[in-house]
GROMACS .gro file of C-alpha atoms in nm:
model
  355
    1MET     CA    1  -1.140  -0.804  -2.366
    2TYR     CA    2  -0.938  -0.604  -2.145
    3THR     CA    3  -0.896  -0.855  -1.838
    4SER     CA    4  -0.693  -0.870  -1.514
    5THR     CA    5  -0.497  -1.156  -1.665
    6ASP     CA    6  -0.393  -0.906  -1.946
    7MET     CA    7  -0.303  -0.674  -1.687
    8ALA     CA    8  -0.088  -0.928  -1.452
    9SER     CA    9   0.088  -1.037  -1.784
   10MET     CA   10   0.182  -0.660  -1.873
   11TYR     CA   11   0.276  -0.592  -1.544
   12GLN     CA   12   0.489  -0.901  -1.470
   13ASP     CA   13   0.819  -0.738  -1.466
   14TYR     CA   14   0.727  -0.480  -1.219
   15SER     CA   15   0.588  -0.735  -1.009
   16GLU     CA   16   0.880  -0.922  -0.945
   17THR     CA   17   1.087  -0.853  -0.629
   18PRO     CA   18   1.455  -0.760  -0.645
   19GLU     CA   19   1.711  -0.766  -0.379
   20LEU     CA   20   1.646  -0.500  -0.146
   21ALA     CA   21   1.818  -0.163  -0.281
   22PRO     CA   22   1.928   0.143  -0.071
   23TYR     CA   23   1.660   0.382  -0.063
   24GLU     CA   24   1.729   0.681  -0.275
   25PHE     CA   25   1.621   1.012  -0.104
   26SER     CA   26   1.480   1.273  -0.369
   27GLU     CA   27   1.703   1.569  -0.420
   28GLU     CA   28   1.433   1.808  -0.348
   29SER     CA   29   1.380   1.642  -0.014
   30ARG     CA   30   1.769   1.728   0.091
   31THR     CA   31   1.664   2.083   0.199
   32TYR     CA   32   1.313   2.087   0.207
   33MET     CA   33   1.203   2.341   0.440
   34LEU     CA   34   1.531   2.380   0.596
   35ASN     CA   35   1.580   2.725   0.459
   36SER     CA   36   1.227   2.861   0.525
   37THR     CA   37   1.184   3.235   0.591
   38THR     CA   38   1.019   3.133   0.923
   39ILE     CA   39   1.324   3.021   1.062
   40THR     CA   40   1.429   3.236   1.357
   41HIS     CA   41   1.673   2.988   1.569
   42THR     CA   42   1.923   2.765   1.406
   43LYS     CA   43   2.112   2.456   1.526
   44GLU     CA   44   2.347   2.227   1.339
   45VAL     CA   45   2.164   1.953   1.143
   46VAL     CA   46   2.245   1.596   1.175
   47SER     CA   47   2.348   1.509   0.841
   48THR     CA   48   2.650   1.384   0.641
   49THR     CA   49   2.486   1.511   0.305
   50ASN     CA   50   2.462   1.905   0.345
   51ASN     CA   51   2.553   2.175   0.582
   52ASP     CA   52   2.224   2.370   0.582
   53ARG     CA   53   2.080   2.475   0.930
   54ALA     CA   54   1.759   2.381   1.045
   55ASN     CA   55   1.509   2.547   1.287
   56PRO     CA   56   1.490   2.327   1.600
   57ASP     CA   57   1.137   2.426   1.643
   58LEU     CA   58   1.067   2.300   1.268
   59ASP     CA   59   0.885   1.939   1.331
   60LEU     CA   60   0.951   1.788   0.986
   61PHE     CA   61   0.791   1.434   1.127
   62GLY     CA   62   0.478   1.614   1.257
   63GLU     CA   63   0.455   1.839   0.932
   64GLY     CA   64   0.475   1.505   0.734
   65ILE     CA   65   0.195   1.345   0.949
   66ARG     CA   66  -0.039   1.653   0.870
   67HIS     CA   67   0.049   1.615   0.490
   68PHE     CA   68  -0.032   1.258   0.526
   69GLU     CA   69  -0.377   1.303   0.687
   70ALA     CA   70  -0.462   1.564   0.431
   71GLY     CA   71  -0.371   1.322   0.141
   72GLU     CA   72  -0.094   1.538   0.048
   73ILE     CA   73   0.129   1.261  -0.013
   74HIS     CA   74   0.409   1.415  -0.219
   75ALA     CA   75   0.464   1.691   0.041
   76ALA     CA   76   0.431   1.418   0.317
   77ILE     CA   77   0.716   1.201   0.161
   78LEU     CA   78   0.945   1.522   0.122
   79SER     CA   79   0.899   1.606   0.508
   80PHE     CA   80   0.973   1.253   0.607
   81GLU     CA   81   1.254   1.231   0.380
   82SER     CA   82   1.407   1.537   0.503
   83HIS     CA   83   1.337   1.454   0.870
   84LEU     CA   84   1.540   1.126   0.811
   85GLN     CA   85   1.826   1.277   0.630
   86ASN     CA   86   1.851   1.609   0.845
   87VAL     CA   87   1.722   1.539   1.182
   88ASP     CA   88   1.701   1.131   1.282
   89PRO     CA   89   1.813   0.897   1.019
   90ASP     CA   90   1.707   0.622   1.267
   91HIS     CA   91   1.357   0.728   1.335
   92ALA     CA   92   1.160   0.395   1.296
   93GLU     CA   93   0.842   0.561   1.284
   94ALA     CA   94   0.931   0.814   1.018
   95TRP     CA   95   1.053   0.527   0.808
   96ARG     CA   96   0.700   0.346   0.856
   97MET     CA   97   0.526   0.667   0.735
   98LEU     CA   98   0.751   0.698   0.450
   99GLY     CA   99   0.666   0.334   0.346
  100LYS     CA  100   0.309   0.421   0.420
  101CYS     CA  101   0.328   0.713   0.175
  102HIS     CA  102   0.475   0.513  -0.136
  103ALA     CA  103   0.232   0.230  -0.040
  104GLU     CA  104  -0.061   0.455  -0.080
  105ASN     CA  105   0.104   0.559  -0.403
  106ASP     CA  106   0.126   0.214  -0.537
  107GLU     CA  107   0.490   0.230  -0.525
  108ASP     CA  108   0.548  -0.115  -0.320
  109ARG     CA  109   0.932  -0.146  -0.402
  110LYS     CA  110   0.990   0.198  -0.225
  111ALA     CA  111   0.763   0.091   0.060
  112ILE     CA  112   0.933  -0.219   0.115
  113ALA     CA  113   1.270  -0.056   0.135
  114CYS     CA  114   1.139   0.190   0.383
  115LEU     CA  115   0.938  -0.061   0.588
  116GLU     CA  116   1.251  -0.300   0.606
  117ARG     CA  117   1.423  -0.017   0.746
  118ALA     CA  118   1.154   0.078   1.017
  119VAL     CA  119   1.141  -0.283   1.115
  120GLU     CA  120   1.505  -0.311   1.136
  121ARG     CA  121   1.531  -0.012   1.361
  122ASP     CA  122   1.191  -0.126   1.580
  123PRO     CA  123   1.135  -0.496   1.545
  124TYR     CA  124   0.851  -0.501   1.750
  125SER     CA  125   0.633  -0.244   1.544
  126THR     CA  126   0.309  -0.456   1.440
  127GLU     CA  127   0.212  -0.170   1.216
  128SER     CA  128   0.541  -0.182   1.030
  129LEU     CA  129   0.524  -0.557   0.991
  130LEU     CA  130   0.180  -0.598   0.891
  131ALA     CA  131   0.222  -0.316   0.609
  132LEU     CA  132   0.560  -0.498   0.496
  133GLY     CA  133   0.359  -0.821   0.476
  134VAL     CA  134   0.097  -0.627   0.254
  135SER     CA  135   0.359  -0.477   0.025
  136TYR     CA  136   0.501  -0.830  -0.017
  137VAL     CA  137   0.161  -0.985  -0.112
  138ASN     CA  138   0.128  -0.704  -0.360
  139GLU     CA  139   0.488  -0.771  -0.489
  140LEU     CA  140   0.383  -1.138  -0.527
  141ASP     CA  141   0.670  -1.238  -0.288
  142HIS     CA  142   0.459  -1.464  -0.071
  143ARG     CA  143   0.746  -1.617   0.119
  144ARG     CA  144   0.841  -1.296   0.272
  145ALA     CA  145   0.483  -1.193   0.321
  146LEU     CA  146   0.429  -1.483   0.528
  147ASP     CA  147   0.751  -1.429   0.704
  148ASN     CA  148   0.643  -1.080   0.821
  149LEU     CA  149   0.293  -1.180   0.902
  150LYS     CA  150   0.401  -1.448   1.141
  151ALA     CA  151   0.647  -1.185   1.293
  152TRP     CA  152   0.343  -0.982   1.327
  153ILE     CA  153   0.187  -1.217   1.581
  154THR     CA  154   0.469  -1.356   1.745
  155HIS     CA  155   0.613  -1.007   1.819
  156ASN     CA  156   0.270  -0.858   1.886
  157PRO     CA  157   0.293  -0.771   2.310
  158LYS     CA  158  -0.108  -0.827   2.314
  159PHE     CA  159  -0.013  -1.189   2.251
  160ALA     CA  160   0.256  -1.240   2.466
  161GLY     CA  161   0.085  -1.522   2.669
  162MET     CA  162  -0.081  -1.713   2.393
  163ASP     CA  163   0.023  -2.069   2.333
  164VAL     CA  164   0.219  -2.085   2.013
  165SER     CA  165   0.293  -2.439   2.001
  166ALA     CA  166   0.209  -2.650   1.680
  167GLY     CA  167  -0.125  -2.779   1.693
  168GLU     CA  168  -0.454  -2.857   1.432
  169ILE     CA  169  -0.590  -2.562   1.198
  170ASP     CA  170  -0.935  -2.499   1.288
  171SER     CA  171  -1.016  -2.297   0.985
  172LEU     CA  172  -1.246  -2.013   1.064
  173TYR     CA  173  -1.344  -1.904   0.712
  174GLY     CA  174  -1.103  -2.092   0.470
  175SER     CA  175  -1.147  -2.443   0.344
  176GLY     CA  176  -0.790  -2.500   0.311
  177GLU     CA  177  -0.846  -2.723   0.001
  178GLU     CA  178  -0.675  -2.502  -0.263
  179ASN     CA  179  -0.372  -2.404  -0.052
  180GLU     CA  180  -0.139  -2.648  -0.215
  181ALA     CA  181  -0.228  -2.581  -0.549
  182SER     CA  182  -0.212  -2.210  -0.481
  183ILE     CA  183   0.115  -2.158  -0.322
  184GLY     CA  184   0.287  -2.460  -0.481
  185GLU     CA  185   0.564  -2.545  -0.286
  186ARG     CA  186   0.533  -2.764   0.027
  187GLU     CA  187   0.761  -2.524   0.210
  188GLU     CA  188   0.530  -2.233   0.156
  189LEU     CA  189   0.242  -2.432   0.225
  190SER     CA  190   0.377  -2.521   0.564
  191GLU     CA  191   0.474  -2.165   0.640
  192PHE     CA  192   0.105  -2.060   0.545
  193ASN     CA  193  -0.048  -2.330   0.759
  194GLU     CA  194   0.160  -2.207   1.081
  195VAL     CA  195   0.077  -1.806   1.023
  196GLN     CA  196  -0.285  -1.926   0.956
  197ARG     CA  197  -0.289  -2.118   1.277
  198LEU     CA  198  -0.134  -1.866   1.482
  199LEU     CA  199  -0.382  -1.591   1.365
  200LEU     CA  200  -0.667  -1.802   1.435
  201ARG     CA  201  -0.546  -1.885   1.776
  202ALA     CA  202  -0.484  -1.522   1.827
  203LEU     CA  203  -0.849  -1.443   1.720
  204ASP     CA  204  -0.963  -1.699   1.978
  205TYR     CA  205  -0.722  -1.552   2.248
  206ASP     CA  206  -0.967  -1.367   2.495
  207LEU     CA  207  -0.803  -1.015   2.501
  208GLY     CA  208  -1.176  -0.833   2.578
  209ASP     CA  209  -1.045  -0.598   2.318
  210GLU     CA  210  -1.242  -0.573   1.979
  211GLU     CA  211  -0.983  -0.342   1.831
  212SER     CA  212  -0.710  -0.632   1.865
  213ALA     CA  213  -0.941  -0.887   1.708
  214THR     CA  214  -1.024  -0.643   1.411
  215ASP     CA  215  -0.624  -0.635   1.371
  216VAL     CA  216  -0.620  -0.998   1.331
  217ARG     CA  217  -0.925  -1.042   1.094
  218GLU     CA  218  -0.716  -0.760   0.884
  219ALA     CA  219  -0.414  -0.990   0.902
  220LEU     CA  220  -0.604  -1.296   0.819
  221GLY     CA  221  -0.745  -1.128   0.499
  222VAL     CA  222  -0.402  -1.044   0.393
  223VAL     CA  223  -0.320  -1.427   0.446
  224TYR     CA  224  -0.612  -1.561   0.247
  225ASN     CA  225  -0.493  -1.355  -0.026
  226VAL     CA  226  -0.161  -1.513  -0.021
  227SER     CA  227  -0.339  -1.858  -0.066
  228HIS     CA  228  -0.628  -1.723  -0.316
  229ASP     CA  229  -0.881  -1.807  -0.071
  230TYR     CA  230  -1.057  -1.496  -0.191
  231LYS     CA  231  -1.393  -1.607  -0.019
  232ALA     CA  232  -1.228  -1.636   0.293
  233ALA     CA  233  -1.049  -1.300   0.264
  234VAL     CA  234  -1.369  -1.129   0.189
  235GLU     CA  235  -1.510  -1.254   0.484
  236SER     CA  236  -1.220  -1.166   0.716
  237PHE     CA  237  -1.236  -0.812   0.571
  238ARG     CA  238  -1.597  -0.775   0.595
  239ALA     CA  239  -1.581  -0.883   0.965
  240ALA     CA  240  -1.308  -0.627   1.009
  241ILE     CA  241  -1.491  -0.331   0.846
  242VAL     CA  242  -1.796  -0.387   1.103
  243SER     CA  243  -1.551  -0.284   1.381
  244ARG     CA  244  -1.380  -0.032   1.179
  245PRO     CA  245  -1.607   0.124   0.908
  246ASN     CA  246  -1.415   0.446   0.870
  247ASP     CA  247  -1.091   0.252   0.783
  248TYR     CA  248  -1.031   0.331   0.415
  249GLN     CA  249  -0.742   0.081   0.358
  250LEU     CA  250  -0.975  -0.213   0.491
  251TRP     CA  251  -1.222  -0.097   0.223
  252ASN     CA  252  -0.949  -0.089  -0.040
  253LYS     CA  253  -0.837  -0.426   0.064
  254LEU     CA  254  -1.187  -0.560   0.034
  255GLY     CA  255  -1.218  -0.390  -0.297
  256ALA     CA  256  -0.883  -0.559  -0.437
  257THR     CA  257  -0.980  -0.908  -0.289
  258LEU     CA  258  -1.316  -0.903  -0.485
  259ALA     CA  259  -1.168  -0.775  -0.782
  260ASN     CA  260  -0.887  -1.059  -0.744
  261SER     CA  261  -1.165  -1.321  -0.743
  262SER     CA  262  -1.307  -1.181  -1.059
  263GLN     CA  263  -1.594  -0.979  -0.888
  264SER     CA  264  -1.473  -0.633  -1.033
  265ALA     CA  265  -1.860  -0.502  -1.044
  266ASP     CA  266  -1.893  -0.599  -0.660
  267ALA     CA  267  -1.536  -0.422  -0.588
  268LEU     CA  268  -1.634  -0.069  -0.718
  269PRO     CA  269  -1.862   0.017  -0.419
  270ALA     CA  270  -1.563  -0.069  -0.190
  271TYR     CA  271  -1.351   0.142  -0.348
  272HIS     CA  272  -1.593   0.433  -0.342
  273GLU     CA  273  -1.603   0.384   0.020
  274ALA     CA  274  -1.237   0.407   0.050
  275LEU     CA  275  -1.250   0.736  -0.139
  276LYS     CA  276  -1.506   0.887   0.037
  277LEU     CA  277  -1.290   0.862   0.341
  278LYS     CA  278  -0.994   0.967   0.182
  279PRO     CA  279  -1.055   1.147  -0.171
  280ARG     CA  280  -0.649   1.164  -0.245
  281TYR     CA  281  -0.601   0.788  -0.215
  282ALA     CA  282  -0.400   0.696  -0.538
  283ARG     CA  283  -0.414   0.316  -0.477
  284ALA     CA  284  -0.788   0.304  -0.460
  285TRP     CA  285  -0.831   0.540  -0.772
  286LEU     CA  286  -0.595   0.281  -0.960
  287ASN     CA  287  -0.761  -0.008  -0.847
  288MET     CA  288  -1.107   0.127  -0.936
  289ALA     CA  289  -0.965   0.211  -1.281
  290ILE     CA  290  -0.849  -0.137  -1.318
  291SER     CA  291  -1.182  -0.270  -1.234
  292HIS     CA  292  -1.358  -0.046  -1.454
  293SER     CA  293  -1.126  -0.175  -1.749
  294ASN     CA  294  -1.212  -0.534  -1.642
  295LEU     CA  295  -1.557  -0.444  -1.719
  296GLN     CA  296  -1.487  -0.267  -2.045
  297ASN     CA  297  -1.603   0.056  -1.887
  298TYR     CA  298  -1.249   0.206  -2.080
  299ASP     CA  299  -1.361   0.588  -2.064
  300GLU     CA  300  -1.440   0.562  -1.687
  301ALA     CA  301  -1.111   0.355  -1.666
  302ALA     CA  302  -0.927   0.631  -1.812
  303ARG     CA  303  -1.072   0.896  -1.615
  304CYS     CA  304  -0.952   0.719  -1.273
  305TYR     CA  305  -0.600   0.651  -1.423
  306LEU     CA  306  -0.594   1.011  -1.481
  307GLN     CA  307  -0.690   1.075  -1.141
  308THR     CA  308  -0.442   0.858  -1.000
  309LEU     CA  309  -0.189   1.038  -1.209
  310SER     CA  310  -0.281   1.361  -1.105
  311LEU     CA  311  -0.199   1.239  -0.747
  312ASN     CA  312   0.125   1.049  -0.854
  313PRO     CA  313   0.249   1.177  -1.193
  314ASN     CA  314   0.561   0.957  -1.162
  315ALA     CA  315   0.376   0.640  -1.180
  316GLY     CA  316   0.490   0.503  -1.496
  317HIS     CA  317   0.311   0.173  -1.505
  318CYS     CA  318  -0.024   0.377  -1.485
  319TRP     CA  319   0.067   0.560  -1.785
  320SER     CA  320   0.075   0.209  -1.956
  321TYR     CA  321  -0.264   0.136  -1.817
  322LEU     CA  322  -0.405   0.467  -1.941
  323ARG     CA  323  -0.276   0.388  -2.276
  324ILE     CA  324  -0.414   0.047  -2.288
  325ALA     CA  325  -0.749   0.174  -2.187
  326LEU     CA  326  -0.742   0.465  -2.459
  327THR     CA  327  -0.676   0.188  -2.735
  328CYS     CA  328  -0.967  -0.018  -2.628
  329SER     CA  329  -1.183   0.282  -2.647
  330GLU     CA  330  -1.030   0.350  -2.975
  331ARG     CA  331  -0.931   0.710  -2.874
  332TRP     CA  332  -0.653   0.709  -3.089
  333ASP     CA  333  -0.650   1.076  -3.117
  334LEU     CA  334  -0.554   1.069  -2.730
  335LEU     CA  335  -0.265   0.835  -2.786
  336PRO     CA  336   0.000   1.081  -2.864
  337ILE     CA  337  -0.111   1.293  -2.531
  338ALA     CA  338  -0.064   0.980  -2.336
  339ALA     CA  339   0.275   0.923  -2.495
  340SER     CA  340   0.397   1.280  -2.417
  341ARG     CA  341   0.248   1.232  -2.055
  342ASP     CA  342   0.106   1.588  -2.049
  343ILE     CA  343  -0.190   1.546  -1.803
  344ASP     CA  344  -0.294   1.899  -1.857
  345ALA     CA  345  -0.387   1.829  -2.218
  346PHE     CA  346  -0.662   1.567  -2.094
  347LYS     CA  347  -0.843   1.830  -1.890
  348GLU     CA  348  -1.087   1.882  -2.224
  349HIS     CA  349  -1.143   1.526  -2.242
  350PHE     CA  350  -1.192   1.377  -1.890
  351ASP     CA  351  -1.346   1.492  -1.592
  352PHE     CA  352  -1.087   1.443  -1.290
  353VAL     CA  353  -0.956   1.683  -1.022
  354GLN     CA  354  -0.593   1.800  -1.072
  355TYR     CA  355  -0.401   1.884  -0.776
   0.00000   0.00000   0.00000
């Protein structure tokens, strides 16, 4: 049987968090859109890597936002990278959005490199801090995840007047019984308890703002994933979704949490909701594929892997997952195609949208 345990074992090397490496811009982004025929006015580009000239009216950052919202992640990445190389290398929001693009492509190492730079330039960006915490959870680096989630609450101006002194933890959802066994080391348990305490206190802090409470519930869901208290995490995400039903990322987090708690069948409707809201969401397609694999629906898993690869052809781990699904379904004839990474050749075998 193709289980989540098998997947985690096969994926172990990918999940170990390395030292933060310099972010490598793609060669394609170096001159992306700088030599467009629409340019009518020029000015010197702020860059040490090339001598091209850019249109002062060309809004690369805005272009990236438009591509991102349309689900055109590759074009969004090129836009943000070009902006950071040629216009403003210290634009914190561009680094954050570039990190968000990589996170949506299931490339958390790249996301972390970008989000760390976003936080370096804007330590009080709550969106960057929460996203960084999530990516560290995905990379199984719980200590850094908790550090960023703690910063998310202590750096949040909405909770500036909140008492952050030590106190007892009144758990909203979690029992706390499995924390020590799940996190392992006493120092991490202490850090987890501190972050949980701050978030629960923030939830009780009267802001008269349901959106802020929803943000806290989302952060709590991430923290409970760190401690493997999936029941509490599911309840946190469900409560957040009540207030933000059109948040595709919340639906994906809910689905992933259900899948992590061995409820793959229940995870599928959550992924479907995420994809209804954003059809070109590679991470949700990949998560749905993994759930289908866990349920031994190997043909459907292969289709979802191919949809993921259509959105992000460079996802090497996804090609590996596809080969496993094809092997489990005994599609020996398709293994050479997977080995050659020829996604076009799969069109006659599976129904997926090619972008």
